Amino acid sequence: MEFVHRLIAAEGPIHEEVFFLHTREVLHLKSFTTPKKKLIRAAVEQLAEDGRVAVDGEFFDLPDRPCRYARRPFPGLTKRTVERVAPAERRTALAGLIHDEPGRPYGEVVADAVRFFGWTAGTLGAKSALAGDLYRLRDQGRITGWPDSLVGAASS
């Protein structure tokens, strides 16, 4: 169980399928049988019950840990699909892009975020997920200047 906690602490927020893939790689398993997967899932559930792990839909992380950085894909490695990037991580990337270059319109920020995560303009669900994240940032008061001149609330 400690291994599960350490992996989540190191990699969270992490999508459960990516978590299982990394678990398999770290344990040098050729395959992940259903019984092994059930044992790992039971450990996650126990850690969640104990308050040591937070489960948010399909993502695992430490409880109440703010997402402080967004991860770009390394060149040559498989890019994460839109649904495997935690909303908190997408919002962190968007807030960072707005902070780095305030005053840009909504569409430019979304296009930059698409590129940041290694997606393309045609990546299914990318623009709608990022748009939803920007709306959430706006509704939380973390960005202003909607939609033509986005600025981080701390910058204004």
PDB file of C-alpha atoms in Angstrom:
ATOM      1  CA  MET A   1       0.000   0.000   0.000  1.00  0.00           C
ATOM      2  CA  GLU A   2       2.909   2.366   0.699  1.00  0.00           C
ATOM      3  CA  PHE A   3       4.116   1.878  -2.880  1.00  0.00           C
ATOM      4  CA  VAL A   4       0.701   2.949  -4.188  1.00  0.00           C
ATOM      5  CA  HIS A   5       0.738   6.046  -1.988  1.00  0.00           C
ATOM      6  CA  ARG A   6       4.261   7.002  -3.082  1.00  0.00           C
ATOM      7  CA  LEU A   7       3.429   6.631  -6.771  1.00  0.00           C
ATOM      8  CA  ILE A   8       0.331   8.806  -6.416  1.00  0.00           C
ATOM      9  CA  ALA A   9       2.327  11.347  -4.397  1.00  0.00           C
ATOM     10  CA  ALA A  10       4.981  11.487  -7.124  1.00  0.00           C
ATOM     11  CA  GLU A  11       2.709  11.510 -10.153  1.00  0.00           C
ATOM     12  CA  GLY A  12      -0.615  12.981  -9.072  1.00  0.00           C
ATOM     13  CA  PRO A  13      -2.918  14.150 -10.335  1.00  0.00           C
ATOM     14  CA  ILE A  14      -2.788  11.000 -12.418  1.00  0.00           C
ATOM     15  CA  HIS A  15      -5.472   9.279 -14.480  1.00  0.00           C
ATOM     16  CA  GLU A  16      -6.209   5.799 -13.169  1.00  0.00           C
ATOM     17  CA  GLU A  17      -5.274   4.058 -16.432  1.00  0.00           C
ATOM     18  CA  VAL A  18      -1.943   5.905 -16.552  1.00  0.00           C
ATOM     19  CA  PHE A  19      -1.471   5.022 -12.882  1.00  0.00           C
ATOM     20  CA  PHE A  20      -1.998   1.328 -13.640  1.00  0.00           C
ATOM     21  CA  LEU A  21       0.369   1.532 -16.608  1.00  0.00           C
ATOM     22  CA  HIS A  22       3.084   3.129 -14.451  1.00  0.00           C
ATOM     23  CA  THR A  23       2.467   0.605 -11.677  1.00  0.00           C
ATOM     24  CA  ARG A  24       2.969  -2.224 -14.153  1.00  0.00           C
ATOM     25  CA  GLU A  25       6.175  -0.628 -15.456  1.00  0.00           C
ATOM     26  CA  VAL A  26       7.624  -0.001 -11.981  1.00  0.00           C
ATOM     27  CA  LEU A  27       6.845  -3.555 -10.865  1.00  0.00           C
ATOM     28  CA  HIS A  28       8.267  -4.961 -14.138  1.00  0.00           C
ATOM     29  CA  LEU A  29       5.065  -6.871 -14.904  1.00  0.00           C
ATOM     30  CA  LYS A  30       4.523  -8.103 -18.455  1.00  0.00           C
ATOM     31  CA  SER A  31       0.786  -7.927 -17.962  1.00  0.00           C
ATOM     32  CA  PHE A  32      -1.644  -6.729 -15.348  1.00  0.00           C
ATOM     33  CA  THR A  33      -3.995  -9.553 -14.439  1.00  0.00           C
ATOM     34  CA  THR A  34      -7.427  -8.813 -13.052  1.00  0.00           C
ATOM     35  CA  PRO A  35      -6.508 -10.080  -9.557  1.00  0.00           C
ATOM     36  CA  LYS A  36      -3.404  -7.844  -9.441  1.00  0.00           C
ATOM     37  CA  LYS A  37      -5.411  -4.864 -10.671  1.00  0.00           C
ATOM     38  CA  LYS A  38      -8.049  -5.526  -7.991  1.00  0.00           C
ATOM     39  CA  LEU A  39      -5.359  -5.582  -5.288  1.00  0.00           C
ATOM     40  CA  ILE A  40      -3.958  -2.245  -6.438  1.00  0.00           C
ATOM     41  CA  ARG A  41      -7.445  -0.732  -6.726  1.00  0.00           C
ATOM     42  CA  ALA A  42      -8.255  -1.976  -3.200  1.00  0.00           C
ATOM     43  CA  ALA A  43      -5.098  -0.263  -1.930  1.00  0.00           C
ATOM     44  CA  VAL A  44      -6.185   3.016  -3.568  1.00  0.00           C
ATOM     45  CA  GLU A  45      -9.646   2.687  -2.028  1.00  0.00           C
ATOM     46  CA  GLN A  46      -8.165   1.991   1.418  1.00  0.00           C
ATOM     47  CA  LEU A  47      -5.833   4.976   1.114  1.00  0.00           C
ATOM     48  CA  ALA A  48      -8.827   7.115   0.107  1.00  0.00           C
ATOM     49  CA  GLU A  49     -10.819   5.874   3.130  1.00  0.00           C
ATOM     50  CA  ASP A  50      -7.845   6.699   5.358  1.00  0.00           C
ATOM     51  CA  GLY A  51      -7.732  10.208   3.878  1.00  0.00           C
ATOM     52  CA  ARG A  52      -4.252   9.738   2.391  1.00  0.00           C
ATOM     53  CA  VAL A  53      -5.370   9.776  -1.248  1.00  0.00           C
ATOM     54  CA  ALA A  54      -8.038  11.787  -3.048  1.00  0.00           C
ATOM     55  CA  VAL A  55     -10.052  10.199  -5.844  1.00  0.00           C
ATOM     56  CA  ASP A  56     -11.737  12.664  -8.192  1.00  0.00           C
ATOM     57  CA  GLY A  57     -13.529  10.763 -10.912  1.00  0.00           C
ATOM     58  CA  GLU A  58     -10.781   8.905 -12.774  1.00  0.00           C
ATOM     59  CA  PHE A  59      -7.898  10.850 -11.165  1.00  0.00           C
ATOM     60  CA  PHE A  60      -5.814  10.087  -8.083  1.00  0.00           C
ATOM     61  CA  ASP A  61      -3.879  12.669  -6.085  1.00  0.00           C
ATOM     62  CA  LEU A  62      -3.018  13.667  -2.543  1.00  0.00           C
ATOM     63  CA  PRO A  63      -5.893  15.316  -0.660  1.00  0.00           C
ATOM     64  CA  ASP A  64      -6.128  19.098  -0.919  1.00  0.00           C
ATOM     65  CA  ARG A  65      -2.862  19.378  -2.857  1.00  0.00           C
ATOM     66  CA  PRO A  66      -3.075  22.285  -5.265  1.00  0.00           C
ATOM     67  CA  CYS A  67      -1.908  21.588  -8.793  1.00  0.00           C
ATOM     68  CA  ARG A  68       1.160  23.819  -9.126  1.00  0.00           C
ATOM     69  CA  TYR A  69       2.456  22.752 -12.521  1.00  0.00           C
ATOM     70  CA  ALA A  70       1.353  21.307 -15.824  1.00  0.00           C
ATOM     71  CA  ARG A  71       3.364  18.649 -17.612  1.00  0.00           C
ATOM     72  CA  ARG A  72       4.306  18.945 -21.263  1.00  0.00           C
ATOM     73  CA  PRO A  73       4.972  15.737 -23.150  1.00  0.00           C
ATOM     74  CA  PHE A  74       8.613  14.840 -23.641  1.00  0.00           C
ATOM     75  CA  PRO A  75       9.686  14.705 -27.296  1.00  0.00           C
ATOM     76  CA  GLY A  76       9.222  11.234 -28.731  1.00  0.00           C
ATOM     77  CA  LEU A  77       6.966   9.988 -25.936  1.00  0.00           C
ATOM     78  CA  THR A  78       3.294   9.243 -26.219  1.00  0.00           C
ATOM     79  CA  LYS A  79       1.142  12.275 -25.540  1.00  0.00           C
ATOM     80  CA  ARG A  80      -1.645  11.962 -22.991  1.00  0.00           C
ATOM     81  CA  THR A  81      -5.148  12.112 -24.379  1.00  0.00           C
ATOM     82  CA  VAL A  82      -7.377  14.999 -23.305  1.00  0.00           C
ATOM     83  CA  GLU A  83      -9.281  12.837 -20.853  1.00  0.00           C
ATOM     84  CA  ARG A  84      -6.026  11.698 -19.205  1.00  0.00           C
ATOM     85  CA  VAL A  85      -4.946  15.229 -18.295  1.00  0.00           C
ATOM     86  CA  ALA A  86      -6.539  16.289 -15.021  1.00  0.00           C
ATOM     87  CA  PRO A  87      -8.748  19.387 -15.243  1.00  0.00           C
ATOM     88  CA  ALA A  88      -6.662  20.959 -12.462  1.00  0.00           C
ATOM     89  CA  GLU A  89      -3.539  20.486 -14.580  1.00  0.00           C
ATOM     90  CA  ARG A  90      -5.211  22.005 -17.662  1.00  0.00           C
ATOM     91  CA  ARG A  91      -6.337  25.010 -15.596  1.00  0.00           C
ATOM     92  CA  THR A  92      -2.823  25.425 -14.209  1.00  0.00           C
ATOM     93  CA  ALA A  93      -1.445  25.496 -17.764  1.00  0.00           C
ATOM     94  CA  LEU A  94      -4.056  28.019 -18.869  1.00  0.00           C
ATOM     95  CA  ALA A  95      -3.428  30.285 -15.871  1.00  0.00           C
ATOM     96  CA  GLY A  96       0.303  30.093 -16.560  1.00  0.00           C
ATOM     97  CA  LEU A  97      -0.126  30.968 -20.226  1.00  0.00           C
ATOM     98  CA  ILE A  98      -2.294  33.962 -19.290  1.00  0.00           C
ATOM     99  CA  HIS A  99       0.185  35.051 -16.624  1.00  0.00           C
ATOM    100  CA  ASP A 100       3.136  34.790 -19.043  1.00  0.00           C
ATOM    101  CA  GLU A 101       1.425  36.835 -21.733  1.00  0.00           C
ATOM    102  CA  PRO A 102      -1.560  38.783 -20.352  1.00  0.00           C
ATOM    103  CA  GLY A 103      -4.055  40.555 -22.555  1.00  0.00           C
ATOM    104  CA  ARG A 104      -4.454  37.912 -25.241  1.00  0.00           C
ATOM    105  CA  PRO A 105      -7.867  36.776 -26.457  1.00  0.00           C
ATOM    106  CA  TYR A 106      -9.540  33.555 -25.415  1.00  0.00           C
ATOM    107  CA  GLY A 107      -8.922  31.775 -28.757  1.00  0.00           C
ATOM    108  CA  GLU A 108      -5.162  32.400 -28.692  1.00  0.00           C
ATOM    109  CA  VAL A 109      -4.862  31.087 -25.145  1.00  0.00           C
ATOM    110  CA  VAL A 110      -6.781  27.918 -26.067  1.00  0.00           C
ATOM    111  CA  ALA A 111      -4.589  27.404 -29.161  1.00  0.00           C
ATOM    112  CA  ASP A 112      -1.435  27.797 -27.056  1.00  0.00           C
ATOM    113  CA  ALA A 113      -2.722  25.327 -24.464  1.00  0.00           C
ATOM    114  CA  VAL A 114      -3.521  22.804 -27.217  1.00  0.00           C
ATOM    115  CA  ARG A 115       0.097  23.048 -28.392  1.00  0.00           C
ATOM    116  CA  PHE A 116       1.420  22.981 -24.806  1.00  0.00           C
ATOM    117  CA  PHE A 117      -0.074  19.533 -24.245  1.00  0.00           C
ATOM    118  CA  GLY A 118       1.124  18.288 -27.633  1.00  0.00           C
ATOM    119  CA  TRP A 119      -2.325  18.089 -29.165  1.00  0.00           C
ATOM    120  CA  THR A 120      -3.447  19.469 -32.506  1.00  0.00           C
ATOM    121  CA  ALA A 121      -6.361  21.702 -33.455  1.00  0.00           C
ATOM    122  CA  GLY A 122      -8.216  18.543 -34.500  1.00  0.00           C
ATOM    123  CA  THR A 123      -7.677  16.633 -31.245  1.00  0.00           C
ATOM    124  CA  LEU A 124     -11.101  15.490 -30.144  1.00  0.00           C
ATOM    125  CA  GLY A 125     -12.340  17.201 -27.012  1.00  0.00           C
ATOM    126  CA  ALA A 126      -9.296  19.446 -26.544  1.00  0.00           C
ATOM    127  CA  LYS A 127     -10.867  22.806 -27.331  1.00  0.00           C
ATOM    128  CA  SER A 128     -14.094  22.083 -25.462  1.00  0.00           C
ATOM    129  CA  ALA A 129     -12.247  20.846 -22.358  1.00  0.00           C
ATOM    130  CA  LEU A 130      -9.967  23.896 -22.357  1.00  0.00           C
ATOM    131  CA  ALA A 131     -12.936  26.218 -22.950  1.00  0.00           C
ATOM    132  CA  GLY A 132     -14.701  24.696 -19.961  1.00  0.00           C
ATOM    133  CA  ASP A 133     -11.551  25.185 -17.899  1.00  0.00           C
ATOM    134  CA  LEU A 134     -11.333  28.852 -18.908  1.00  0.00           C
ATOM    135  CA  TYR A 135     -14.977  29.378 -17.976  1.00  0.00           C
ATOM    136  CA  ARG A 136     -14.241  27.812 -14.596  1.00  0.00           C
ATOM    137  CA  LEU A 137     -11.212  30.076 -14.066  1.00  0.00           C
ATOM    138  CA  ARG A 138     -13.378  33.066 -14.972  1.00  0.00           C
ATOM    139  CA  ASP A 139     -16.209  31.983 -12.686  1.00  0.00           C
ATOM    140  CA  GLN A 140     -13.712  31.493  -9.828  1.00  0.00           C
ATOM    141  CA  GLY A 141     -12.438  35.035 -10.381  1.00  0.00           C
ATOM    142  CA  ARG A 142      -8.963  33.806 -11.305  1.00  0.00           C
ATOM    143  CA  ILE A 143      -9.028  35.532 -14.704  1.00  0.00           C
ATOM    144  CA  THR A 144     -10.618  38.738 -15.958  1.00  0.00           C
ATOM    145  CA  GLY A 145     -10.942  40.535 -19.301  1.00  0.00           C
ATOM    146  CA  TRP A 146     -13.293  37.946 -20.747  1.00  0.00           C
ATOM    147  CA  PRO A 147     -13.055  37.060 -23.650  1.00  0.00           C
ATOM    148  CA  ASP A 148     -10.904  39.557 -25.571  1.00  0.00           C
ATOM    149  CA  SER A 149      -8.096  40.405 -23.156  1.00  0.00           C
ATOM    150  CA  LEU A 150      -7.508  37.675 -20.576  1.00  0.00           C
ATOM    151  CA  VAL A 151      -5.537  38.645 -17.494  1.00  0.00           C
ATOM    152  CA  GLY A 152      -4.829  36.732 -14.309  1.00  0.00           C
ATOM    153  CA  ALA A 153      -6.712  38.205 -11.365  1.00  0.00           C
ATOM    154  CA  ALA A 154      -3.445  38.714  -9.444  1.00  0.00           C
ATOM    155  CA  SER A 155      -2.030  40.713 -12.399  1.00  0.00           C
ATOM    156  CA  SER A 156      -4.814  43.255 -12.453  1.00  0.00           C
TER     157      SER A 156
END
